Short mmCIF file of C-alpha atoms in Angstrom, two decimals:
data_model
loop_
_atom_site.label_atom_id
_atom_site.label_comp_id
_atom_site.label_asym_id
_atom_site.label_seq_id
_atom_site.Cartn_x
_atom_site.Cartn_y
_atom_site.Cartn_z
CA MET S 1 0.00 0.00 0.00
CA ILE S 2 1.48 3.31 -1.09
CA PRO S 3 -0.22 6.33 0.49
CA ILE S 4 -1.36 9.01 -1.93
CA ARG S 5 -0.28 12.50 -0.91
CA ILE S 6 -2.93 15.24 -0.86
CA SER S 7 -1.57 18.79 -1.00
CA ASP S 8 -4.69 20.64 -2.12
CA PRO S 9 -7.63 20.77 0.33
CA ASP S 10 -9.94 21.03 -2.70
CA ASP S 11 -8.69 17.75 -4.20
CA PRO S 12 -11.85 15.91 -5.30
CA ARG S 13 -10.48 12.58 -4.07
CA ILE S 14 -10.97 13.64 -0.45
CA ALA S 15 -14.09 15.79 -0.98
CA GLU S 16 -16.13 13.74 1.54
CA PHE S 17 -13.87 14.90 4.38
CA VAL S 18 -14.28 18.63 3.64
CA SER S 19 -15.87 20.77 6.42
CA LEU S 20 -16.49 17.73 8.54
CA LYS S 21 -18.34 19.44 11.37
CA GLU S 22 -20.96 21.13 9.21
CA LYS S 23 -21.46 18.13 6.96
CA ASP S 24 -21.57 15.81 9.92
CA ILE S 25 -24.51 17.82 11.16
CA ALA S 26 -26.16 17.76 7.76
CA GLY S 27 -25.91 13.99 7.27
CA ARG S 28 -24.46 11.96 4.45
CA GLY S 29 -27.01 9.56 2.99
CA ASP S 30 -25.50 6.07 2.84
CA ARG S 31 -22.02 7.22 3.81
CA PHE S 32 -20.51 7.79 7.23
CA ILE S 33 -17.25 9.04 8.68
CA ALA S 34 -15.38 7.00 11.27
CA GLU S 35 -12.52 8.67 13.10
CA GLY S 36 -9.70 7.59 15.37
CA LYS S 37 -7.87 4.32 15.83
CA VAL S 38 -10.28 2.79 18.36
CA VAL S 39 -13.33 3.27 16.16
CA LEU S 40 -11.51 2.22 12.98
CA ASN S 41 -10.24 -0.92 14.64
CA ALA S 42 -13.82 -1.70 15.67
CA LEU S 43 -15.03 -1.08 12.11
CA LEU S 44 -12.33 -3.15 10.42
CA SER S 45 -12.57 -6.00 12.90
CA LEU S 46 -16.20 -6.48 11.79
CA GLY S 47 -14.74 -7.76 8.49
CA ALA S 48 -16.52 -7.40 5.17
CA THR S 49 -20.24 -7.42 5.87
CA GLU S 50 -23.36 -6.52 4.03
CA ARG S 51 -23.88 -3.69 6.49
CA PHE S 52 -20.62 -1.79 6.14
CA SER S 53 -17.71 -1.27 3.77
CA VAL S 54 -14.73 1.09 3.91
CA GLU S 55 -14.15 3.23 0.82
CA LYS S 56 -11.10 5.35 1.65
CA LEU S 57 -8.82 6.52 4.45
CA LEU S 58 -7.38 9.97 5.14
CA VAL S 59 -4.44 9.96 7.52
CA LEU S 60 -2.42 12.77 9.07
CA GLU S 61 1.19 12.46 7.89
CA ASN S 62 2.72 12.01 11.35
CA ARG S 63 0.11 9.37 12.27
CA LEU S 64 0.82 7.15 9.29
CA GLU S 65 3.19 4.87 11.17
CA GLY S 66 0.83 4.55 14.15
CA ALA S 67 -2.02 3.72 11.77
CA GLY S 68 -0.09 0.81 10.24
CA GLU S 69 -2.15 -1.79 12.08
CA ILE S 70 -5.35 -0.29 10.66
CA ILE S 71 -3.98 0.07 7.15
CA ASP S 72 -2.84 -3.55 7.16
CA LYS S 73 -6.43 -4.65 7.75
CA LEU S 74 -7.77 -2.80 4.70
CA ASP S 75 -8.81 -4.76 1.63
CA ALA S 76 -6.49 -4.32 -1.34
CA GLY S 77 -7.40 -1.43 -3.58
CA ILE S 78 -8.83 0.82 -0.85
CA PRO S 79 -6.96 4.11 -1.22
CA VAL S 80 -5.10 5.65 1.72
CA TYR S 81 -4.60 9.40 1.41
CA VAL S 82 -2.09 11.29 3.50
CA ALA S 83 -1.89 15.01 4.29
CA ASP S 84 0.24 17.21 6.50
CA ARG S 85 -1.27 19.08 9.46
CA ALA S 86 -2.01 22.32 7.56
CA VAL S 87 -3.73 20.55 4.66
CA MET S 88 -5.63 18.21 7.01
CA ASP S 89 -6.97 21.11 9.07
CA ALA S 90 -7.89 23.00 5.89
CA ILE S 91 -9.79 19.95 4.63
CA THR S 92 -11.74 19.18 7.79
CA GLY S 93 -12.19 22.79 8.89
CA PHE S 94 -10.94 22.27 12.44
CA ALA S 95 -7.91 20.93 14.30
CA MET S 96 -8.29 17.19 13.73
CA HIS S 97 -6.52 15.62 16.68
CA ARG S 98 -7.35 12.01 15.95
CA GLY S 99 -5.51 12.04 12.63
CA VAL S 100 -7.18 8.98 11.04
CA LEU S 101 -10.45 9.27 9.17
CA ALA S 102 -12.33 6.70 7.12
CA LEU S 103 -15.19 7.10 4.71
CA GLY S 104 -17.56 4.18 5.06
CA ARG S 105 -20.69 3.10 3.23
CA HIS S 106 -23.61 1.49 5.02
CA ALA S 107 -26.47 -0.59 3.74
CA PRO S 108 -29.99 0.77 4.24
CA PRO S 109 -31.21 -0.22 7.72
CA PRO S 110 -33.61 -3.19 7.75
CA ASP S 111 -37.37 -2.77 8.13
CA LEU S 112 -38.64 -2.88 11.69
CA ALA S 113 -40.80 -6.03 11.56
CA GLY S 114 -38.06 -8.05 9.84
CA PHE S 115 -35.44 -6.74 12.21
CA LEU S 116 -37.45 -7.77 15.28
CA ASP S 117 -38.38 -11.15 13.81
CA ARG S 118 -34.75 -12.10 13.27
CA LEU S 119 -33.81 -11.45 16.92
CA PRO S 120 -33.58 -14.43 19.31
CA GLY S 121 -36.43 -15.59 21.55
CA ASN S 122 -34.94 -14.01 24.66
CA ALA S 123 -33.86 -10.80 22.92
CA LEU S 124 -33.19 -7.56 24.77
CA VAL S 125 -33.53 -4.34 22.77
CA VAL S 126 -33.43 -0.63 23.55
CA ALA S 127 -36.12 1.49 21.89
CA CYS S 128 -35.18 5.19 21.66
CA CYS S 129 -37.79 7.92 21.17
CA GLY S 130 -36.69 11.49 20.49
CA ILE S 131 -32.99 11.11 21.28
CA SER S 132 -31.70 14.02 19.21
CA ASN S 133 -28.27 14.55 20.74
CA HIS S 134 -25.33 12.70 19.18
CA ASP S 135 -23.45 12.32 22.47
CA ASN S 136 -26.47 10.70 24.09
CA MET S 137 -27.10 8.47 21.08
CA GLY S 138 -23.47 7.33 21.04
CA ALA S 139 -23.47 6.73 24.80
CA ILE S 140 -26.70 4.70 24.58
CA PHE S 141 -25.09 2.46 21.95
CA ARG S 142 -21.99 2.09 24.11
CA ASN S 143 -24.15 0.98 27.03
CA ALA S 144 -26.20 -1.32 24.78
CA GLY S 145 -22.92 -2.96 23.72
CA VAL S 146 -21.50 -3.26 27.24
CA PHE S 147 -24.67 -4.85 28.61
CA GLY S 148 -25.17 -7.11 25.60
CA ALA S 149 -28.39 -5.75 24.09
CA ASP S 150 -29.28 -7.53 20.84
CA GLY S 151 -30.35 -4.38 19.06
CA VAL S 152 -31.48 -0.77 19.21
CA VAL S 153 -34.64 0.61 17.61
CA ILE S 154 -34.87 4.37 17.00
CA ASP S 155 -37.94 6.38 16.12
CA GLU S 156 -38.12 8.92 13.31
CA THR S 157 -37.26 11.85 15.62
CA CYS S 158 -33.92 10.37 16.78
CA CYS S 159 -30.62 11.54 15.34
CA ALA S 160 -28.67 9.07 13.20
CA PRO S 161 -26.43 6.67 15.16
CA LEU S 162 -23.91 6.74 12.29
CA TYR S 163 -23.01 10.40 12.59
CA ARG S 164 -19.30 10.81 13.22
CA LYS S 165 -19.65 12.01 16.79
CA ALA S 166 -22.21 9.38 17.77
CA ILE S 167 -19.93 6.63 16.44
CA ARG S 168 -16.97 8.14 18.30
CA VAL S 169 -18.80 8.45 21.63
CA SER S 170 -20.09 4.88 21.20
CA VAL S 171 -16.45 3.72 20.90
CA GLY S 172 -17.57 1.80 17.82
CA ALA S 173 -20.68 0.20 19.34
CA ALA S 174 -22.88 2.11 16.87
CA LEU S 175 -21.21 -0.03 14.18
CA ARG S 176 -21.42 -3.26 16.14
CA VAL S 177 -24.87 -3.26 17.79
CA PRO S 178 -27.54 -3.84 15.10
CA PHE S 179 -30.13 -1.10 14.83
CA CYS S 180 -33.25 -0.28 12.94
CA LYS S 181 -35.20 2.90 12.32
CA GLY S 182 -38.95 2.77 12.88
CA GLY S 183 -41.56 5.49 12.33
CA GLU S 184 -43.41 7.14 15.21
CA ALA S 185 -42.96 5.88 18.76
CA SER S 186 -46.48 4.41 18.71
CA ASP S 187 -45.67 2.42 15.54
CA ILE S 188 -42.58 1.02 17.22
CA LEU S 189 -44.58 0.02 20.27
CA ALA S 190 -47.12 -1.74 18.06
CA ALA S 191 -44.34 -3.62 16.24
CA LEU S 192 -42.73 -4.62 19.55
CA ASP S 193 -46.10 -5.88 20.82
CA LYS S 194 -46.66 -7.86 17.63
CA ALA S 195 -43.19 -9.42 17.86
CA GLY S 196 -43.89 -10.55 21.43
CA PHE S 197 -41.75 -8.03 23.30
CA ALA S 198 -42.64 -6.96 26.83
CA THR S 199 -42.07 -3.19 26.97
CA ILE S 200 -40.50 -1.47 29.97
CA ALA S 201 -40.52 2.34 29.81
CA LEU S 202 -38.15 4.47 31.83
CA SER S 203 -39.79 7.50 33.43
CA PRO S 204 -39.13 9.64 36.53
CA GLY S 205 -42.72 8.90 37.58
CA GLY S 206 -42.52 5.17 36.74
CA LYS S 207 -44.62 2.83 38.92
CA THR S 208 -42.03 0.08 39.52
CA ASP S 209 -38.54 0.45 40.98
CA ILE S 210 -36.18 -0.70 38.21
CA ALA S 211 -34.49 -3.02 40.73
CA ASP S 212 -37.76 -4.93 41.15
CA ILE S 213 -38.29 -5.66 37.47
CA ARG S 214 -38.44 -9.38 36.53
CA PRO S 215 -38.34 -9.55 32.73
CA ALA S 216 -39.20 -12.81 30.99
CA GLY S 217 -38.74 -13.53 27.29
CA ARG S 218 -38.31 -10.81 24.70
CA THR S 219 -37.86 -7.46 26.43
CA ALA S 220 -37.62 -3.89 25.17
CA LEU S 221 -36.42 -0.98 27.31
CA VAL S 222 -38.10 2.18 26.01
CA VAL S 223 -36.40 5.53 26.65
CA GLY S 224 -37.34 9.11 25.74
CA ALA S 225 -35.67 12.50 25.52
CA GLU S 226 -34.22 14.09 28.63
CA GLY S 227 -36.52 17.09 29.01
CA PRO S 228 -40.00 16.00 27.91
CA GLY S 229 -39.56 12.26 28.52
CA LEU S 230 -41.86 9.73 26.89
CA PRO S 231 -45.35 10.83 25.82
CA ALA S 232 -48.27 9.82 28.07
CA ASP S 233 -49.81 7.51 25.46
CA ILE S 234 -46.57 5.50 25.31
CA LEU S 235 -46.33 5.29 29.10
CA ALA S 236 -49.94 4.09 29.25
CA ARG S 237 -49.10 1.11 27.03
CA THR S 238 -45.97 -0.05 28.88
CA THR S 239 -44.72 -1.18 32.28
CA THR S 240 -43.27 2.05 33.64
CA VAL S 241 -40.14 1.91 35.78
CA ARG S 242 -38.26 4.56 37.75
CA ILE S 243 -34.70 4.84 39.02
CA PRO S 244 -34.84 5.92 42.68
CA GLN S 245 -32.65 8.95 43.36
CA ALA S 246 -31.87 11.45 46.10
CA PRO S 247 -34.95 13.54 46.99
CA GLY S 248 -35.33 16.87 45.21
CA MET S 249 -32.40 16.47 42.87
CA ASP S 250 -32.19 16.97 39.12
CA SER S 251 -32.69 14.14 36.71
CA LEU S 252 -30.12 11.74 35.33
CA ASN S 253 -28.67 12.09 31.87
CA VAL S 254 -30.72 9.90 29.51
CA ALA S 255 -27.78 7.75 28.41
CA THR S 256 -26.70 7.17 32.01
CA ALA S 257 -30.27 6.29 33.00
CA THR S 258 -30.47 3.91 30.03
CA GLY S 259 -27.18 2.28 31.05
CA LEU S 260 -28.33 1.85 34.62
CA ALA S 261 -31.72 0.43 33.62
CA LEU S 262 -30.18 -1.85 30.98
CA TRP S 263 -27.81 -3.19 33.61
CA GLN S 264 -30.71 -4.08 35.88
CA VAL S 265 -32.78 -5.64 33.11
CA ALA S 266 -29.86 -7.58 31.56
CA ARG S 267 -28.89 -8.78 35.01
CA ALA S 268 -32.43 -9.92 35.82
CA MET S 269 -32.42 -11.78 32.48
CA GLY S 270 -29.24 -13.62 33.56
CA ARG S 271 -27.13 -12.11 30.78
CA LEU S 272 -24.24 -10.62 32.78
CA SER S 273 -21.24 -12.18 34.44
CA MET Y 1 -30.88 47.25 35.31
CA ILE Y 2 -29.82 48.85 32.04
CA PRO Y 3 -27.76 46.54 29.82
CA ILE Y 4 -24.51 48.00 28.56
CA ARG Y 5 -24.03 47.57 24.82
CA ILE Y 6 -20.71 46.15 23.61
CA SER Y 7 -19.91 46.87 19.98
CA ASP Y 8 -16.15 46.23 19.99
CA PRO Y 9 -15.00 42.64 20.62
CA ASP Y 10 -11.79 44.10 22.12
CA ASP Y 11 -13.69 46.10 24.74
CA PRO Y 12 -11.76 45.52 27.99
CA ARG Y 13 -15.00 45.22 30.01
CA ILE Y 14 -15.70 41.82 28.46
CA ALA Y 15 -12.08 40.68 28.10
CA GLU Y 16 -12.70 37.52 30.19
CA PHE Y 17 -15.07 36.16 27.54
CA VAL Y 18 -12.58 36.49 24.66
CA SER Y 19 -11.56 33.25 22.88
CA LEU Y 20 -13.55 31.16 25.31
CA LYS Y 21 -12.57 27.76 23.99
CA GLU Y 22 -8.82 28.28 24.18
CA LYS Y 23 -8.96 30.04 27.54
CA ASP Y 24 -11.33 27.45 28.91
CA ILE Y 25 -8.67 24.89 28.19
CA ALA Y 26 -5.98 27.04 29.76
CA GLY Y 27 -7.87 27.69 33.00
CA ARG Y 28 -8.65 30.92 34.77
CA GLY Y 29 -7.32 30.93 38.32
CA ASP Y 30 -10.10 31.90 40.70
CA ARG Y 31 -12.56 32.75 37.93
CA PHE Y 32 -14.92 30.54 35.98
CA ILE Y 33 -17.37 30.88 33.12
CA ALA Y 34 -20.93 29.62 33.47
CA GLU Y 35 -23.03 29.41 30.33
CA GLY Y 36 -26.68 28.87 29.50
CA LYS Y 37 -29.87 29.49 31.42
CA VAL Y 38 -29.98 26.15 33.23
CA VAL Y 39 -26.48 26.52 34.67
CA LEU Y 40 -26.95 30.21 35.50
CA ASN Y 41 -30.19 29.47 37.28
CA ALA Y 42 -28.37 26.82 39.31
CA LEU Y 43 -25.59 29.27 40.12
CA LEU Y 44 -27.88 32.15 41.10
CA SER Y 45 -30.21 29.96 43.12
CA LEU Y 46 -27.27 29.13 45.39
CA GLY Y 47 -27.53 32.72 46.59
CA ALA Y 48 -24.56 34.71 47.83
CA THR Y 49 -22.10 32.25 49.35
CA GLU Y 50 -18.51 32.26 50.38
CA ARG Y 51 -17.81 29.81 47.59
CA PHE Y 52 -19.13 31.69 44.58
CA SER Y 53 -19.98 35.16 43.37
CA VAL Y 54 -21.09 36.48 39.99
CA GLU Y 55 -19.08 39.39 38.59
CA LYS Y 56 -20.67 40.13 35.21
CA LEU Y 57 -23.01 38.81 32.54
CA LEU Y 58 -22.68 38.86 28.76
CA VAL Y 59 -25.93 38.25 26.91
CA LEU Y 60 -26.73 37.86 23.23
CA GLU Y 61 -29.05 40.69 22.18
CA ASN Y 62 -31.95 38.48 21.10
CA ARG Y 63 -31.73 36.44 24.32
CA LEU Y 64 -32.03 39.42 26.62
CA GLU Y 65 -35.76 39.03 27.11
CA GLY Y 66 -35.49 35.27 27.74
CA ALA Y 67 -32.72 35.93 30.27
CA GLY Y 68 -34.93 38.28 32.30
CA GLU Y 69 -35.51 35.73 35.05
CA ILE Y 70 -31.75 35.34 35.47
CA ILE Y 71 -31.03 39.06 35.36
CA ASP Y 72 -33.70 39.70 37.99
CA LYS Y 73 -31.84 37.45 40.40
CA LEU Y 74 -28.57 39.37 40.11
CA ASP Y 75 -27.40 41.55 42.95
CA ALA Y 76 -27.59 45.26 42.23
CA GLY Y 77 -24.47 46.66 40.66
CA ILE Y 78 -23.51 43.55 38.70
CA PRO Y 79 -23.11 44.71 35.12
CA VAL Y 80 -25.01 43.06 32.27
CA TYR Y 81 -23.37 43.49 28.89
CA VAL Y 82 -25.24 42.87 25.66
CA ALA Y 83 -23.88 42.20 22.18
CA ASP Y 84 -25.35 41.31 18.80
CA ARG Y 85 -24.61 37.94 17.18
CA ALA Y 86 -21.60 39.13 15.14
CA VAL Y 87 -19.91 40.83 18.09
CA MET Y 88 -20.71 37.89 20.41
CA ASP Y 89 -19.18 35.37 18.01
CA ALA Y 90 -16.15 37.63 17.53
CA ILE Y 91 -15.68 37.84 21.30
CA THR Y 92 -16.04 34.15 22.10
CA GLY Y 93 -14.39 32.88 18.92
CA PHE Y 94 -17.16 30.45 18.00
CA ALA Y 95 -20.90 30.37 17.39
CA MET Y 96 -22.24 30.77 20.93
CA HIS Y 97 -25.66 29.14 20.84
CA ARG Y 98 -26.49 29.46 24.49
CA GLY Y 99 -26.36 33.25 24.42
CA VAL Y 100 -25.95 33.86 28.17
CA LEU Y 101 -22.53 33.84 29.82
CA ALA Y 102 -21.50 34.75 33.34
CA LEU Y 103 -18.10 35.39 34.81
CA GLY Y 104 -17.95 33.99 38.31
CA ARG Y 105 -15.35 34.03 41.05
CA HIS Y 106 -14.78 31.06 43.32
CA ALA Y 107 -13.10 30.80 46.69
CA PRO Y 108 -10.03 28.58 46.93
CA PRO Y 109 -11.17 24.98 47.53
CA PRO Y 110 -10.88 23.85 51.17
CA ASP Y 111 -8.04 21.64 52.39
CA LEU Y 112 -8.73 17.93 52.25
CA ALA Y 113 -8.63 17.06 55.97
CA GLY Y 114 -10.90 19.97 56.89
CA PHE Y 115 -13.27 19.18 54.04
CA LEU Y 116 -13.65 15.55 55.13
CA ASP Y 117 -13.99 16.47 58.81
CA ARG Y 118 -16.93 18.76 58.14
CA LEU Y 119 -18.93 16.04 56.34
CA PRO Y 120 -21.64 14.18 58.28
CA GLY Y 121 -21.11 10.85 60.04
CA ASN Y 122 -22.81 8.84 57.29
CA ALA Y 123 -21.23 10.81 54.43
CA LEU Y 124 -20.94 9.44 50.91
CA VAL Y 125 -18.19 10.91 48.73
CA VAL Y 126 -16.77 10.19 45.29
CA ALA Y 127 -12.96 10.22 45.02
CA CYS Y 128 -11.73 10.78 41.45
CA CYS Y 129 -8.21 9.83 40.35
CA GLY Y 130 -6.94 10.86 36.93
CA ILE Y 131 -10.24 12.04 35.44
CA SER Y 132 -8.81 14.40 32.83
CA ASN Y 133 -11.78 14.77 30.48
CA HIS Y 134 -14.20 17.64 31.14
CA ASP Y 135 -17.25 15.74 29.88
CA ASN Y 136 -16.53 12.87 32.25
CA MET Y 137 -15.84 15.23 35.15
CA GLY Y 138 -19.08 17.10 34.53
CA ALA Y 139 -21.05 13.87 34.19
CA ILE Y 140 -19.57 12.50 37.44
CA PHE Y 141 -20.71 15.65 39.26
CA ARG Y 142 -24.17 15.35 37.72
CA ASN Y 143 -24.40 11.76 38.97
CA ALA Y 144 -23.03 12.75 42.39
CA GLY Y 145 -25.81 15.35 42.58
CA VAL Y 146 -28.59 13.04 41.43
CA PHE Y 147 -27.64 10.31 43.90
CA GLY Y 148 -27.05 12.72 46.76
CA ALA Y 149 -23.31 12.38 47.36
CA ASP Y 150 -22.09 14.80 50.03
CA GLY Y 151 -18.93 15.71 48.18
CA VAL Y 152 -16.35 14.91 45.53
CA VAL Y 153 -12.61 14.69 46.10
CA ILE Y 154 -10.29 15.00 43.09
CA ASP Y 155 -6.62 14.16 42.90
CA GLU Y 156 -3.97 16.43 41.42
CA THR Y 157 -4.17 14.79 37.99
CA CYS Y 158 -7.90 15.50 37.52
CA CYS Y 159 -9.13 18.37 35.38
CA ALA Y 160 -10.87 21.26 37.13
CA PRO Y 161 -14.60 20.76 37.76
CA LEU Y 162 -15.15 24.49 37.24
CA TYR Y 163 -14.14 24.60 33.60
CA ARG Y 164 -16.97 25.89 31.44
CA LYS Y 165 -17.68 22.58 29.75
CA ALA Y 166 -17.53 20.53 32.95
CA ILE Y 167 -20.02 22.90 34.62
CA ARG Y 168 -22.30 22.72 31.56
CA VAL Y 169 -22.25 18.91 31.36
CA SER Y 170 -22.88 18.74 35.11
CA VAL Y 171 -26.05 20.85 34.57
CA GLY Y 172 -24.79 23.00 37.44
CA ALA Y 173 -23.97 20.18 39.86
CA ALA Y 174 -20.27 21.17 39.75
CA LEU Y 175 -21.40 24.39 41.48
CA ARG Y 176 -23.71 22.66 43.93
CA VAL Y 177 -21.88 19.52 45.08
CA PRO Y 178 -18.98 20.53 47.38
CA PHE Y 179 -15.58 19.41 46.21
CA CYS Y 180 -12.01 19.46 47.32
CA LYS Y 181 -8.70 18.93 45.56
CA GLY Y 182 -6.22 16.57 47.21
CA GLY Y 183 -2.69 15.67 46.15
CA GLU Y 184 -1.77 12.22 44.88
CA ALA Y 185 -4.30 9.39 44.97
CA SER Y 186 -2.40 7.72 47.81
CA ASP Y 187 -2.57 10.92 49.90
CA ILE Y 188 -6.32 11.06 49.36
CA LEU Y 189 -6.68 7.45 50.41
CA ALA Y 190 -4.69 8.13 53.57
CA ALA Y 191 -6.89 11.15 54.38
CA LEU Y 192 -10.05 9.12 53.79
CA ASP Y 193 -8.75 6.37 56.08
CA LYS Y 194 -7.90 8.91 58.77
CA ALA Y 195 -11.36 10.49 58.53
CA GLY Y 196 -12.99 7.09 59.01
CA PHE Y 197 -14.16 6.46 55.46
CA ALA Y 198 -14.53 2.92 54.12
CA THR Y 199 -13.14 2.99 50.57
CA ILE Y 200 -14.78 1.12 47.69
CA ALA Y 201 -12.79 1.14 44.45
CA LEU Y 202 -14.39 0.51 41.08
CA SER Y 203 -12.37 -1.78 38.83
CA PRO Y 204 -13.18 -4.20 35.97
CA GLY Y 205 -11.33 -6.87 37.98
CA GLY Y 206 -12.95 -5.95 41.31
CA LYS Y 207 -13.54 -8.81 43.78
CA THR Y 208 -17.10 -7.96 44.87
CA ASP Y 209 -20.17 -7.48 42.66
CA ILE Y 210 -21.29 -3.86 43.24
CA ALA Y 211 -24.81 -5.15 43.93
CA ASP Y 212 -23.52 -7.10 46.94
CA ILE Y 213 -21.85 -4.13 48.64
CA ARG Y 214 -23.18 -3.29 52.13
CA PRO Y 215 -21.66 0.04 53.11
CA ALA Y 216 -21.87 1.23 56.70
CA GLY Y 217 -20.93 4.66 57.97
CA ARG Y 218 -18.73 7.05 56.00
CA THR Y 219 -18.15 5.67 52.52
CA ALA Y 220 -15.99 6.78 49.61
CA LEU Y 221 -16.38 5.45 46.06
CA VAL Y 222 -12.98 5.64 44.37
CA VAL Y 223 -12.86 5.84 40.56
CA GLY Y 224 -9.96 6.06 38.09
CA ALA Y 225 -9.41 6.99 34.47
CA GLU Y 226 -11.09 4.97 31.74
CA GLY Y 227 -8.06 3.42 30.07
CA PRO Y 228 -5.53 2.65 32.81
CA GLY Y 229 -8.00 2.45 35.72
CA LEU Y 230 -6.82 2.78 39.30
CA PRO Y 231 -3.20 1.93 40.13
CA ALA Y 232 -2.52 -1.44 41.80
CA ASP Y 233 -1.38 0.13 45.08
CA ILE Y 234 -4.72 1.92 45.41
CA LEU Y 235 -6.70 -1.23 44.63
CA ALA Y 236 -4.66 -3.12 47.24
CA ARG Y 237 -5.79 -0.69 49.95
CA THR Y 238 -9.52 -0.71 49.16
CA THR Y 239 -12.52 -2.99 48.79
CA THR Y 240 -12.60 -3.54 45.04
CA VAL Y 241 -15.94 -3.83 43.28
CA ARG Y 242 -16.90 -4.68 39.71
CA ILE Y 243 -19.97 -4.00 37.59
CA PRO Y 244 -20.96 -7.28 35.90
CA GLN Y 245 -21.37 -6.85 32.14
CA ALA Y 246 -21.92 -8.91 29.00
CA PRO Y 247 -19.00 -11.27 28.37
CA GLY Y 248 -16.27 -10.03 26.05
CA MET Y 249 -17.60 -6.52 25.61
CA ASP Y 250 -15.83 -3.18 25.94
CA SER Y 251 -15.80 -1.27 29.16
CA LEU Y 252 -18.29 1.28 30.42
CA ASN Y 253 -17.67 5.00 30.26
CA VAL Y 254 -16.17 6.08 33.60
CA ALA Y 255 -18.95 8.56 34.42
CA THR Y 256 -21.64 5.99 33.61
CA ALA Y 257 -19.86 3.39 35.74
CA THR Y 258 -19.57 5.92 38.55
CA GLY Y 259 -23.29 6.73 38.29
CA LEU Y 260 -24.24 3.08 38.36
CA ALA Y 261 -21.99 2.29 41.31
CA LEU Y 262 -23.10 5.40 43.22
CA TRP Y 263 -26.69 4.35 42.72
CA GLN Y 264 -25.99 0.96 44.26
CA VAL Y 265 -23.99 2.39 47.16
CA ALA Y 266 -26.45 5.23 47.90
CA ARG Y 267 -29.30 2.76 47.72
CA ALA Y 268 -27.60 0.33 50.11
CA MET Y 269 -27.05 3.29 52.46
CA GLY Y 270 -30.80 4.00 52.39
CA ARG Y 271 -30.40 7.41 50.77
CA LEU Y 272 -32.68 7.08 47.75
CA SER Y 273 -36.43 7.18 47.36
#
């Protein structure tokens, strides 16, 4: 593999990496950007799959040697571009500390009913409604990975788990934990019901202490946005659970609450060791 | 209160808000920057204390009306500066979405022995070693607040909890939960021992399942940095606990792990409802 030097930030061969922050916010169709060695290792260790492929790499000159392990894993023919600090910063539009960027392509996510049907009989999934912050989305995937959830379902108002920052915060779990995008929260609940999932919804006013939950069979943990929480019609159709906290204090971050609840549910399902 | 218009980004009256991101990284001695309505409400609802005072406000022109509730809480004589979007961005050096900034002054943190002595007989504290990331520090404070910890102790290698971003991520808890900076981790452990604290250290290889912990009396939860974790000599002097997770998966984020462990410890101490 001979790296190809880029000396012009407007070079069309690296156009997908231009103004990364703005474009990351705008979305990229069936492409995504993965950054940093940890995330790229996670991506490449998945191997060639129908879900993901790597199209090109852009590496900061002085990180080329350190990225050798990643480059060695690439399929033949995938171009590796290299740029010095000034060109790299001019391309991405900010000081890119991580120094290794990949452009990936992802398959369209599966349809909800098919996705749920293919999960095992004792599946545990997280259903996200209105999670619009990339840090929270990434952290929810990280927690889903750590506690062995079989999948994540997001509603139409969630941000995309494959945005650069969400992937980074997930430490690669957004690439590893299967996910599926449904429509409205109520459609997702209907699909979960139909696929035989018991639904447990996290809410500050939940009826059951999360520590007392005894899940059996297919289980979905439903979580909503930090401020408004889950809508009343969703709560009315689920088993609502709360996380006891110190009296009069503010609420937990949604990703932390999801991690804590997932831990309790996965534990009660006998999935942890 | 009549807001004072700033039309020159170099105006010395707002010099502390210039190039916020760089200066936030560099630190500010006994000053700190609080941003956004939620954090400013938390700060001002503390009232005048020996720990904190507010010195000035800088508000984006079109947020002045929305910030009325905050401005009303200010002591007389505290200046409120107002700037339009272009001047505000030129001052701070980036697109400031939150639109309300305060410069605060904080008292020097107390000495460790005195800090621990003043805590109650059944105190619960978090001791942080090597937490160098502002998001994690802020999130640890948020969790400490939610689960009612009486204080946080940080070692000399931790980042400052009063950096702008740490305060923001803490949703103000970094201003509300008392904290104290000790020296090396081993010095902190010695001080905790001397003050009668049982020490519980979180570690992936911990001997006891966190759910089985039965704390009694003064308790300190000791947490280390995400990669290296706590040093062996610290683990050897504490009760080590682990959070069971799915086999073969990556590790939890340190703030999430701290939140989860705090929840278990606070719960076992009968502090939650």
